């Protein structure tokens, strides 16, 4: 206990974190994106407006990488008195579901952000995008191509070879208009034709080699139903959606850098408002995969118990695990934004969480692997209500009463029949202090006659040593947590480790895939844990520090009959150690 709080306060001292982080005159961290925005404000580029958006595709749950983008987009809008839209990029009917839409809205709100009345869907723009496409066809800038997807790929060329023009590239405007209208009307089967922009098949940028704008797909869409059987590609929809909403700064991840000339080309041809696209490096986190496709595989193939499994890097998983929105926002601020790809140590995320919970979480006592302990010289019927502080970091959180009795539980790991050197916990003939209570001495053990396993300890207590009492001057090295046996609540506690064994789960042997790196011990369930009785009313989402064990939160599976807790994070702060070592 003492050890953990000193680690935490060390961490607090270094709260300012990353010393290389640039700051504005006001002390607020800045970065290259904010610098661009400040310059645009100075030159009045968008009439002093700052309008961003967060544009998720509703094909999965949001993860911690999305949190970075959310904090950036909503954070910048708030900082500069601007607006941020939530827009669902729902151009692909096949993979999108309303369950994802619901979860995304819940997660953005939970993180503490508000899109006000600016909730949009790219599918709301389908008609407008169609009209824009007609405009391009009429200007001779788009054509219907009958090549198959395979042939289009072949004709496209490579980075070193120019592409070849499709034999359908020079159709007349009339023929293109007629065919495109008939594509919309449903006259042609899936995949038989596409609409392509007519740009430059020899461009050094492959995105400009006549990119596909529409494909035929006879599929129901979660919002437009069967109204459409042609669907815009992401590349055709995204820039125009930003423009329609009057976005000033379209912030996206690096892989879209090469698409920027295409988005600019479309907007130029259509004579539309140009948002400024700015690319930043996506967040990668050690021991974690972040692609929605991979996370979906883990869910669908049963490697985890759903998108909100507490081992998942999803926002809903982190929430269920016990993460606070503040800790995630703080993490996103500390990692900052950069132009270069890197992997952030998951220990930093956990450190941000500990820092927050250290301030907020009430301390309680819980025994995860119980060993019965009898105080032979403590009266049989006596019960004392001992005073216990709720949070030594915050006296305003007050105190509570904890019952003390002759029969107790301590942690099995806190006793050793043959202790090693420097063992300050319990052993035959040794003394320890019981937190908030007395010094006790181990007098004898009871063993299971068959297995030889220690099943009960008999101890004596020293009545002169009551914590906070007038004569509590005697000191011993070890302090243990405990729970009174007759008053203990039963609970299930779920312990988690990293979901993957390797810092980079994508690094694998030939012929295997990332799932081969899953950690088989990522979940351990303990079913006969003992909790102090003050936890009787604990509700899902409530967070506590179990003394000496870590931070825990009540799982939604919990009920009055059966309490269920998740271990949010242990007390062992590896990041604080890394920071300390770096400073030395
Ligand atoms: P994934 O790679 O997980 O499938 P995505 O980029 O396809 O993610 P979108 O729904 O398109 O998912 O993402 C919405 C927004 O979140 C985009 O602007 C995207 O750039 C951003 N984003 C996604 N992943 C990350 C990440 N790891 N770090 C930062 N931003 C991200
Ligand atoms: Mg995407």
Short mmCIF file of N, CA, C and O and ligand atoms in Angstrom, two decimals, residues 55 57 234 255-256 282 292, ligand 2:
data_model
loop_
_atom_site.label_atom_id
_atom_site.label_comp_id
_atom_site.label_asym_id
_atom_site.label_seq_id
_atom_site.Cartn_x
_atom_site.Cartn_y
_atom_site.Cartn_z
N UNK A 55 -15.16 11.40 -38.70
CA UNK A 55 -15.93 10.66 -39.71
C UNK A 55 -15.78 9.14 -39.65
O UNK A 55 -15.18 8.54 -40.54
N UNK A 57 -16.47 5.16 -40.05
CA UNK A 57 -17.29 4.27 -40.86
C UNK A 57 -17.98 3.32 -39.88
O UNK A 57 -17.31 2.68 -39.06
N UNK A 234 -15.41 5.55 -51.24
CA UNK A 234 -14.98 6.44 -50.16
C UNK A 234 -14.30 7.67 -50.76
O UNK A 234 -14.55 8.80 -50.36
N UNK A 255 -2.30 7.72 -44.31
CA UNK A 255 -2.50 6.96 -45.55
C UNK A 255 -3.33 7.72 -46.57
O UNK A 255 -3.40 7.33 -47.73
N UNK A 256 -3.93 8.85 -46.15
CA UNK A 256 -4.72 9.62 -47.11
C UNK A 256 -3.94 10.76 -47.75
O UNK A 256 -4.48 11.52 -48.55
N UNK A 282 -1.27 7.72 -37.33
CA UNK A 282 -2.25 7.03 -36.50
C UNK A 282 -1.59 6.49 -35.23
O UNK A 282 -0.38 6.32 -35.17
N UNK A 292 -10.01 -2.55 -37.36
CA UNK A 292 -11.35 -3.03 -37.05
C UNK A 292 -11.58 -4.42 -37.63
O UNK A 292 -12.31 -5.22 -37.05
MG1 LIG B 2 -11.41 4.40 -42.77
#
